[in-house]
Coordinates of C-alpha atoms in Angstrom, one line a residue:
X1 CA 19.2 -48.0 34.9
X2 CA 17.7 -45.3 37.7
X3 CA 13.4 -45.4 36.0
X4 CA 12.9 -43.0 38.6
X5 CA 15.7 -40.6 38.1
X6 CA 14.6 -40.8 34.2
X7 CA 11.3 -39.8 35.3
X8 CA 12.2 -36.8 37.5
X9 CA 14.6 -35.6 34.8
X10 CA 11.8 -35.8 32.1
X11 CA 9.1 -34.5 34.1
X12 CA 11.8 -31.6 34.7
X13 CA 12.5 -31.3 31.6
X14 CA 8.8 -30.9 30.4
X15 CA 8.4 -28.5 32.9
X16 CA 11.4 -26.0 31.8
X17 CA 9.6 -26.6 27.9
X18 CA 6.5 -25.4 29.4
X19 CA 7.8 -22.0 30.6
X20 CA 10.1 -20.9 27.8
X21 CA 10.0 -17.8 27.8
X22 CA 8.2 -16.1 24.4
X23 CA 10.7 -14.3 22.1
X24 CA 8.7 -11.0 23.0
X25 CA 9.1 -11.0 26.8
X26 CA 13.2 -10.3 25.7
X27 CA 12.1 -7.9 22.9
X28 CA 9.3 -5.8 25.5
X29 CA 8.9 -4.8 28.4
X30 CA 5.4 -6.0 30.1
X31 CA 2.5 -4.1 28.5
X32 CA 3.3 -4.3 25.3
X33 CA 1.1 -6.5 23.3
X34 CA 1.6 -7.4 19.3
X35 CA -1.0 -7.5 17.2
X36 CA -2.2 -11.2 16.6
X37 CA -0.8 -13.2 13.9
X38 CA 2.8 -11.4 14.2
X39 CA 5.3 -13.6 13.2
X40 CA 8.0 -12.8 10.6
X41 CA 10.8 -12.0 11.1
X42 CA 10.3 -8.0 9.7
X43 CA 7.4 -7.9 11.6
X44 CA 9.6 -8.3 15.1
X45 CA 12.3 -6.1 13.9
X46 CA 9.7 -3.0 12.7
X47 CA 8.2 -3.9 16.2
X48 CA 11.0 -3.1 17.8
X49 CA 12.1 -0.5 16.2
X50 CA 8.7 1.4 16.9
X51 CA 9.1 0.2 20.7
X52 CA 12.9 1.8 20.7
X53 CA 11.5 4.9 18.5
X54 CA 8.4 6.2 19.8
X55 CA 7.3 7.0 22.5
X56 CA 3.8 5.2 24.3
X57 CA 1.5 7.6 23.1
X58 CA 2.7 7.6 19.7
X59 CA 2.4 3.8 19.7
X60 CA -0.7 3.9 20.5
X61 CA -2.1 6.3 18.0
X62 CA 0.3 5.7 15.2
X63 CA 2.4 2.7 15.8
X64 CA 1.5 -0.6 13.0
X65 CA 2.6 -4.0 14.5
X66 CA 1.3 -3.7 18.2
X67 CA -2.3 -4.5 19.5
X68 CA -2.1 -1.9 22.9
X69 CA 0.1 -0.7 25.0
X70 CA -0.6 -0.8 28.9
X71 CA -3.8 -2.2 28.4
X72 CA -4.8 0.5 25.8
X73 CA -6.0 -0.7 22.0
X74 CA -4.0 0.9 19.5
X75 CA -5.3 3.0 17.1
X76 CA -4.3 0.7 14.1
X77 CA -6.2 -2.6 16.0
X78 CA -9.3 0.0 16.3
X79 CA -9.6 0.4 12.7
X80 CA -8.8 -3.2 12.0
X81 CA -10.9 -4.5 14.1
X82 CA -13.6 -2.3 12.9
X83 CA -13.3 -4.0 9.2
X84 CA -16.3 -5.0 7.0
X85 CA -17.2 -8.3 6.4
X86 CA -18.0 -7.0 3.1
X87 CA -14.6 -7.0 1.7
X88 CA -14.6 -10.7 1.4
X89 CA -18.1 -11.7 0.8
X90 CA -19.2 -13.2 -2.2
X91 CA -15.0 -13.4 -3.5
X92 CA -13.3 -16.9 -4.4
X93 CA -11.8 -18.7 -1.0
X94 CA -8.3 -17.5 -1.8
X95 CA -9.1 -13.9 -2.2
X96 CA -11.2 -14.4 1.1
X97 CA -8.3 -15.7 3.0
X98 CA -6.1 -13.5 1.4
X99 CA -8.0 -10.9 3.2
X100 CA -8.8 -12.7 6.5
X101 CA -4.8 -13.2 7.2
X102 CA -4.3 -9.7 6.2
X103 CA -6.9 -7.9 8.2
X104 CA -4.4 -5.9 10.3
X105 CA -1.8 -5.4 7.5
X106 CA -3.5 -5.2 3.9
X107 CA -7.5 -5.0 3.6
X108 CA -8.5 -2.7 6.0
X109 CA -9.0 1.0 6.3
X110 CA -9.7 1.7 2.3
X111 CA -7.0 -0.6 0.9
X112 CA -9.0 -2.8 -0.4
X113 CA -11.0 -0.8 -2.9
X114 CA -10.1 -2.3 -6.0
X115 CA -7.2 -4.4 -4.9
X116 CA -4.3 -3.5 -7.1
X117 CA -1.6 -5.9 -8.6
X118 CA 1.9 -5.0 -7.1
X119 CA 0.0 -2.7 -4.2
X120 CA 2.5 -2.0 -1.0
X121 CA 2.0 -3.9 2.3
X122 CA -0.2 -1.0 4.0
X123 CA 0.9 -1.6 7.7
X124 CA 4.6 -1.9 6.6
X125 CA 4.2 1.9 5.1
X126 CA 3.0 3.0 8.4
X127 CA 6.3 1.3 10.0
X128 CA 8.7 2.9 7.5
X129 CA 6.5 6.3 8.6
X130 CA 7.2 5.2 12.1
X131 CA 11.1 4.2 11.8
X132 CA 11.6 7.7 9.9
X133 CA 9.6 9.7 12.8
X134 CA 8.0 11.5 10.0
X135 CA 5.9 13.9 11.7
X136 CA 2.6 16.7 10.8
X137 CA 4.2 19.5 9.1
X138 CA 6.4 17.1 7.0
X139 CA 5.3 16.2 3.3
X140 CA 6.4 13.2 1.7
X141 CA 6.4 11.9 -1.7
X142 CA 6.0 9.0 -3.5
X143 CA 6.9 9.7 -6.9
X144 CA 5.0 5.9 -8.6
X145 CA 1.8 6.5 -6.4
X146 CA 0.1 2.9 -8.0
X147 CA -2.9 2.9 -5.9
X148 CA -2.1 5.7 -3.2
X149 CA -1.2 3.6 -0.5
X150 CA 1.6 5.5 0.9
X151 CA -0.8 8.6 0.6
X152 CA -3.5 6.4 2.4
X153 CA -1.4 5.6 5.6
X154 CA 0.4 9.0 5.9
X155 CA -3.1 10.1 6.1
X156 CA -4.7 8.1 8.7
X157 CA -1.8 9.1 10.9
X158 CA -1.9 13.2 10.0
X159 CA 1.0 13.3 7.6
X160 CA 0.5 15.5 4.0
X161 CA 1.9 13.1 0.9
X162 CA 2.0 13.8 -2.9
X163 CA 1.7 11.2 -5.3
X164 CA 2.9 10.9 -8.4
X165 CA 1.8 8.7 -11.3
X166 CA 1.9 8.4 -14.9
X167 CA -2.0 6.0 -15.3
X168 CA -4.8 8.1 -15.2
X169 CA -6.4 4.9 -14.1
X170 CA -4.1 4.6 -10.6
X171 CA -4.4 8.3 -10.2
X172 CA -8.4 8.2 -10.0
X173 CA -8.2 5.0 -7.9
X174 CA -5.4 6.9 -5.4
X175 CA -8.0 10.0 -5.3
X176 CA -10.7 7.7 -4.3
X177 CA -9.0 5.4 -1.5
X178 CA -8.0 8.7 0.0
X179 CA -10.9 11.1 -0.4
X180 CA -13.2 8.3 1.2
X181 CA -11.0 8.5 4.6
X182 CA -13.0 11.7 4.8
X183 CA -16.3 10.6 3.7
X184 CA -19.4 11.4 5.4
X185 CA -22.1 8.8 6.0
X186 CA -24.4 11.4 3.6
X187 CA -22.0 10.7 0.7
X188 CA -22.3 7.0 1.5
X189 CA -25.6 6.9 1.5
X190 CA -25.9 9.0 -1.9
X191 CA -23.8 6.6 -3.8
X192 CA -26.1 3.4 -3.3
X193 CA -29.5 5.5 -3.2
X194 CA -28.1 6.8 -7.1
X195 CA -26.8 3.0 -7.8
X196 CA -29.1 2.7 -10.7
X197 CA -29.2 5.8 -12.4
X198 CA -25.2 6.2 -12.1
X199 CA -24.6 2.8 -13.7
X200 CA -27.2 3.9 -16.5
X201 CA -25.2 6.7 -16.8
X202 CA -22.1 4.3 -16.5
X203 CA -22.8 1.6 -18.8
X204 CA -24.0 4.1 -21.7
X205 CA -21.0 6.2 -21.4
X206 CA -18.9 6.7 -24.1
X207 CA -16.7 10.4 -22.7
X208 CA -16.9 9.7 -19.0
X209 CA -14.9 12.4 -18.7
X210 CA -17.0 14.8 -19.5
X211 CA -20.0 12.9 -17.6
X212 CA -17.6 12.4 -14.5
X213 CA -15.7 15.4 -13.1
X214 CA -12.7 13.9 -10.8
X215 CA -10.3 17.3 -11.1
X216 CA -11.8 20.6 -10.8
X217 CA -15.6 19.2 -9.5
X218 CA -14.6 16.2 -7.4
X219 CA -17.9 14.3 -6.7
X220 CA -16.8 11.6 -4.2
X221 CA -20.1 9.8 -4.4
X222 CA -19.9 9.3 -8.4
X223 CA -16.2 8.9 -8.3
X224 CA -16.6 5.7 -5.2
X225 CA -19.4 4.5 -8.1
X226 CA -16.7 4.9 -11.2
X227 CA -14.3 2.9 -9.5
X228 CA -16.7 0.4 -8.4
X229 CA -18.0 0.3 -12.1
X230 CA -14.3 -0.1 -13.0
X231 CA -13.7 -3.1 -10.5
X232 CA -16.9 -4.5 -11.7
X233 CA -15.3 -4.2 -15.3
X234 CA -12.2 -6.4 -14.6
X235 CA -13.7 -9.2 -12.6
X236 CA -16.4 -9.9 -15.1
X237 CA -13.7 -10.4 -17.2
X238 CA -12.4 -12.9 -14.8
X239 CA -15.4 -14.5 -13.6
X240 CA -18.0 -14.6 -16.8
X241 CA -20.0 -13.3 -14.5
X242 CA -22.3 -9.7 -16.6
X243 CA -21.6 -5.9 -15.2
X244 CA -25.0 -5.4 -13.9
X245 CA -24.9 -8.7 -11.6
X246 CA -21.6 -7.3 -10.4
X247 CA -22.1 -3.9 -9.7
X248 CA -24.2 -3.5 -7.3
X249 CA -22.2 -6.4 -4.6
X250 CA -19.2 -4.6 -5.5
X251 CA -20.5 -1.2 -4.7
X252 CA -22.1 -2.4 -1.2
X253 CA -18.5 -3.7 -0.9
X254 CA -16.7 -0.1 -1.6
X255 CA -19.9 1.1 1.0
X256 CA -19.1 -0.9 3.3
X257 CA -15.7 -1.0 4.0
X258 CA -15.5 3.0 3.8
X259 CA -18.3 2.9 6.2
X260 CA -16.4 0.5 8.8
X261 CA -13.3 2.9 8.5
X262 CA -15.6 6.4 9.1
X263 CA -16.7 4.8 12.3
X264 CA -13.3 4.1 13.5
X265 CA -12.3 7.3 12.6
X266 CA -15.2 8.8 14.3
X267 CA -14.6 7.2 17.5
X268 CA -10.4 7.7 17.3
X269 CA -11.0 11.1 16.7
X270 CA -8.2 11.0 13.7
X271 CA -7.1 14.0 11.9
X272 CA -6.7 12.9 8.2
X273 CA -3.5 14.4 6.5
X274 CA -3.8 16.2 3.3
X275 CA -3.1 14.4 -0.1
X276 CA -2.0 15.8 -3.7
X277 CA -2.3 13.8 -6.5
X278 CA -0.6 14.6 -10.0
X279 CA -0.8 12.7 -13.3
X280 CA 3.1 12.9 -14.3
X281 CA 6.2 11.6 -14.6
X282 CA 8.1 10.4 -11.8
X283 CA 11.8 11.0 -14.0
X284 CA 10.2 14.8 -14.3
X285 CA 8.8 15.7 -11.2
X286 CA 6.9 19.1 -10.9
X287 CA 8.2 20.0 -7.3
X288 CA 10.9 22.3 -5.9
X289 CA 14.6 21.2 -4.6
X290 CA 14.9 20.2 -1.4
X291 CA 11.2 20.6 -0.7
X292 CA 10.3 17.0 0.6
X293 CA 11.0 15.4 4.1
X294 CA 10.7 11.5 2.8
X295 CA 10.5 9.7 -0.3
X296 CA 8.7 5.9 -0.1
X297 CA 8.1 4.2 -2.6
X298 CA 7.7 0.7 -4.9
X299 CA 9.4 0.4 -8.7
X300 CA 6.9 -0.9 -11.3
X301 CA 8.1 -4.6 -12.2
X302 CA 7.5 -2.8 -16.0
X303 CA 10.1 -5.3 -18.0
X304 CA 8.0 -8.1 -16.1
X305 CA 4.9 -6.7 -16.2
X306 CA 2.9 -4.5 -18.8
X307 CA 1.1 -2.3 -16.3
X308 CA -0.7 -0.4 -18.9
X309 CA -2.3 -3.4 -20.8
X310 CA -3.1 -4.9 -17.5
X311 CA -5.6 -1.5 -17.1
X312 CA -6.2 -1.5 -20.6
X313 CA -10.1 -1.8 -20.4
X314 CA -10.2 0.7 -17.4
X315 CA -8.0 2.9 -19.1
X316 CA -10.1 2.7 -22.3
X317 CA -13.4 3.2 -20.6
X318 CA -12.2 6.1 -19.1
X319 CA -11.1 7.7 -22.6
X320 CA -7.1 7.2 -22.7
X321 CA -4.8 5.9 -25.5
X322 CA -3.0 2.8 -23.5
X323 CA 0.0 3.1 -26.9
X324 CA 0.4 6.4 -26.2
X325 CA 0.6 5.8 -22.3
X326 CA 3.1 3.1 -22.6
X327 CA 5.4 5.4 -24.7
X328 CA 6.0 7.7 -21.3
X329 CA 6.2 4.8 -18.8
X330 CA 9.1 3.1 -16.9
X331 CA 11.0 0.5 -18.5
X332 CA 7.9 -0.6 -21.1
X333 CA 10.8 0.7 -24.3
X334 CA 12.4 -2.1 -26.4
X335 CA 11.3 -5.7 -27.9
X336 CA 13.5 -7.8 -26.0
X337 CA 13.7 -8.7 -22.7
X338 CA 17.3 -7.3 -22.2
X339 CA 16.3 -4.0 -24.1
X340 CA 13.4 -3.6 -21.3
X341 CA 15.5 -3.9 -18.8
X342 CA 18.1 -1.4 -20.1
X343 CA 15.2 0.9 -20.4
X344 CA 14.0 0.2 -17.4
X345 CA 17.3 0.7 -15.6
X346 CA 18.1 4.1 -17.7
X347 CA 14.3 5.7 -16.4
X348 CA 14.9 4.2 -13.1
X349 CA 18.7 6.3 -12.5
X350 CA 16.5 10.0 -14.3
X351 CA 14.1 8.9 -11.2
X352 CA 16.5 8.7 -8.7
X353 CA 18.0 11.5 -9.7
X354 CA 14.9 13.7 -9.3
X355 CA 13.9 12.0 -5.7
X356 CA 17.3 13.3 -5.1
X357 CA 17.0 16.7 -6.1
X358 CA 13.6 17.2 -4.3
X359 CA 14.8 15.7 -1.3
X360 CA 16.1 17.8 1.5
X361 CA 19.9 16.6 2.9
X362 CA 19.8 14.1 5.5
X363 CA 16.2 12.6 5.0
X364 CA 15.1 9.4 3.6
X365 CA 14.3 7.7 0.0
X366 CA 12.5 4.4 1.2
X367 CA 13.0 1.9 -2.1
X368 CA 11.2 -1.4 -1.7
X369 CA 11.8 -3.7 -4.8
X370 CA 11.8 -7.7 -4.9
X371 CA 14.0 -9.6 -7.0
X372 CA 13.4 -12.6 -9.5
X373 CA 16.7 -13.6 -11.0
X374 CA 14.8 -15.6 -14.1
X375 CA 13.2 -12.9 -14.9
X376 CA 16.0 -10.3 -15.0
X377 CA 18.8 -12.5 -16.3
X378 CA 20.6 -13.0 -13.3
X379 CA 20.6 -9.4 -12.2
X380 CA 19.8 -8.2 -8.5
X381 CA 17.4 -5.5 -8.9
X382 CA 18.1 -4.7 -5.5
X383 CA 21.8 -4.6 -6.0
X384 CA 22.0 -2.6 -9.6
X385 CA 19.0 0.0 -7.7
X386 CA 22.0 0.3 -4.5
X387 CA 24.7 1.3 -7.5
X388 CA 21.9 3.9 -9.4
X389 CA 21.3 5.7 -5.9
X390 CA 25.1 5.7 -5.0
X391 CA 26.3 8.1 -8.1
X392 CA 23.1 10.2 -7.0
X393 CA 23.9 11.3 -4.1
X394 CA 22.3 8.2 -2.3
X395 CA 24.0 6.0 0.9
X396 CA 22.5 2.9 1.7
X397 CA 21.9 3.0 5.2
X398 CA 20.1 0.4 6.3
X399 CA 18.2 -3.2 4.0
X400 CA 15.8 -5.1 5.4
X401 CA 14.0 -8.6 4.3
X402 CA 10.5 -8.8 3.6
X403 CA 9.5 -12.5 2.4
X404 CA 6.2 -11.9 0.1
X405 CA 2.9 -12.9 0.9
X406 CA 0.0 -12.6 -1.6
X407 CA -2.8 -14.2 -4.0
X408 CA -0.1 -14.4 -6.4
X409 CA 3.5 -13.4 -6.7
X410 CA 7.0 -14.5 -8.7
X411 CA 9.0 -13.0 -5.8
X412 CA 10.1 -14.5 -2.4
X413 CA 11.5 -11.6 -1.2
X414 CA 11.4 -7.4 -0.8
X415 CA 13.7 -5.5 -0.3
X416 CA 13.5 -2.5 1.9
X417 CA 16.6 -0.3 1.0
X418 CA 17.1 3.1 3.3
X419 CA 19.0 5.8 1.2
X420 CA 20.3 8.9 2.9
X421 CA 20.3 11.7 0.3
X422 CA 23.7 13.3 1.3

């Protein structure tokens, strides 16, 4: 045996291991950088399909997966990078990582005000914004709001949303998230200079209704200290931990954070998009035909998961009936697991018969919806949701595989379904 040729041919070898080329430098041209920690597989494709859709300027002040372009920070890394520390202190050391690995897709901006079970994956809203070239002057919907974020992102970037949603709860907690993009620093201060006297006013409450304004006399100072009482609430619950020790971290959090994202906004010079917000039924929706541009949004897991009794103690604090809430909501009718689902299934084809109906021909439902076969029987949600939107006037133009990341989750994968409304 030739030791010397060996060596050569390893050395050579080494040496063509060392400069393989990155799976990027193929996918973009030089000056494009990705955000750090991209690394799915979705997270290349949206990538690219915001390097192939926008233009350079648009990447830079709207586009979601990259970190700058020619040298230039993107808007979205601004505001990430800009992100309190508060939004982690003083949590357990999964919810901290949680939020440290999600810093440029889930906890920053105001996303992470009361985090919400079954909340979307902010940045990949702002993609789906992105791959639809949604633009100011459109208005999109999502028709089961949860927690706002569609209405959140379409803001930052300038786009007017509606949102939809049959919990009073999710509907004060969407108002919030989005009313504190336009918060100013005097608001901010206001809420932790009145800390004491509001969670007097909190804790003795028995119609915070009427001691709390959130429709016709929105007070975005009380409201940031309601939900902050209302977080406070559910984690004591969790932790053992009293109300009054909780409060007052928890609304230095909410402080915090919407301070970190006023700054970057500040500096970015954004224009924040307007956002409706309806209590209502998304099988019944108060809007014209044809009036919206896009449709994105996320079906409750409702035969899975009882939303309503999940918020009970937030819904009940804030005056509601949960039995007569769960009467109206999707897929919560029926004793058995199979007659959920048939429930659910029946509400889900009246809603896509509506997002049909208010969409305008040629744009874009956006459905994203996991799948857990246990759960469901052996049905494909995503599958039986394909054959719903077909007899409604739906084509399926496009899936896409998300794998799920979270604190907690029964799902490996979303999936991202394009409908045309033809």
């Amino acid at each position: 045996m030739n030791y010397t040729n060996t060596h050569v041919e390893r050395t050579s070898a080494i040496h063509e291991i060392r400069n393989l080329p990155k799976l990027n430098s193929f996918l973009f041209p030089e000056g494009y950088e990705l955000l750090p920690n991209i690394s799915e597989l979705f997270e290349l494709e949206f990538a690219f399909y915001e390097y192939k859709i926008l233009e350079k300027e648009e990447i830079i002040h709207r586009g979601a997966f990259f970190k700058s372009v020619d040298k230039r920070l993107t808007s979205h890394y601004v505001i990430c990078s800009n992100n309190s520390p508060h939004i982690w202190k003083g949590r357990s050391g999964i919810t901290q990582s949680y939020f440290k690995e999600g810093n440029f897709s889930t906890g920053y901006a105001t996303h992470g005000l009361f985090p919400y079970r079954g909340k979307f994956h902010p940045q990949l809203i702002k993609g789906i914004l992105n791959i639809l070239q949604i633009q100011p002057g459109d208005l999109i919907l999502d028709p089961m709001c949860g927690s706002g974020t569609l209405n959140v992102e379409a803001a930052i970037i300038g786009i007017d949303s509606i949102g939809i949603e049959k919990s009073p709860f999710c509907t004060l907690m969407s108002k919030v998230k989005y009313e504190s993009l336009k918060a100013d620093r005097n608001v901010l201060s206001m809420a932790l200079s009145n800390m004491t006297n509001n969670y007097r006013t909190l804790i003795r409450s028995r119609k915070v209704q009427d001691k709390f304004d959130f429709k016709d006399n929105f007070n975005l100072s009380k409201a940031i200290s309601l939900l902050s009482f209302l977080d406070s609430m559910g984690f004591s619950r969790r932790c053992n931990k009293s109300i009054d020790v909780l409060f007052p971290s928890v609304l230095k959090r909410y402080v915090g954070q919407i301070k970190s994202f006023v700054q970057a906004r500040d500096s970015l010079d954004l224009q924040i998009g307007e956002a409706r917000f309806d209590i209502g039924d998304a099988g019944a929706l108060p809007l014209e035909d044809n009036s919206i541009d896009a449709v994105i949004t996320s079906p409750p897991y409702s035969f899975a998961i009882d939303y309503a009794e999940n918020d009970r103690p937030q819904l009940e604090f804030l005056g509601y009936d949960v039995m007569s809430l769960k009467e109206d909501m999707i897929g919560l009718k029926g004793k058995t697991k199979r007659e959920k689902l048939s429930s659910y299934f029946e509400d889900m084809s009246r809603v896509l018969a509506e997002m049909s109906r208010v969409l305008k021909v040629n744009k874009y439902a956006v459905i994203i919806i996991g799948s857990n076969d246990i759960q469901t029987g052996g049905i494909r949600l995503e599958t039986k949701i394909e054959e719903l939107a077909s007899k409604n006037s739906f084509v399926l133009d496009q899936k896409i595989i998300k794998p799920i990341k979270g604190i907690q989750n029964t799902m490996k994968d979303e999936y991202i379904l394009f409908l045309r409304r033809v």
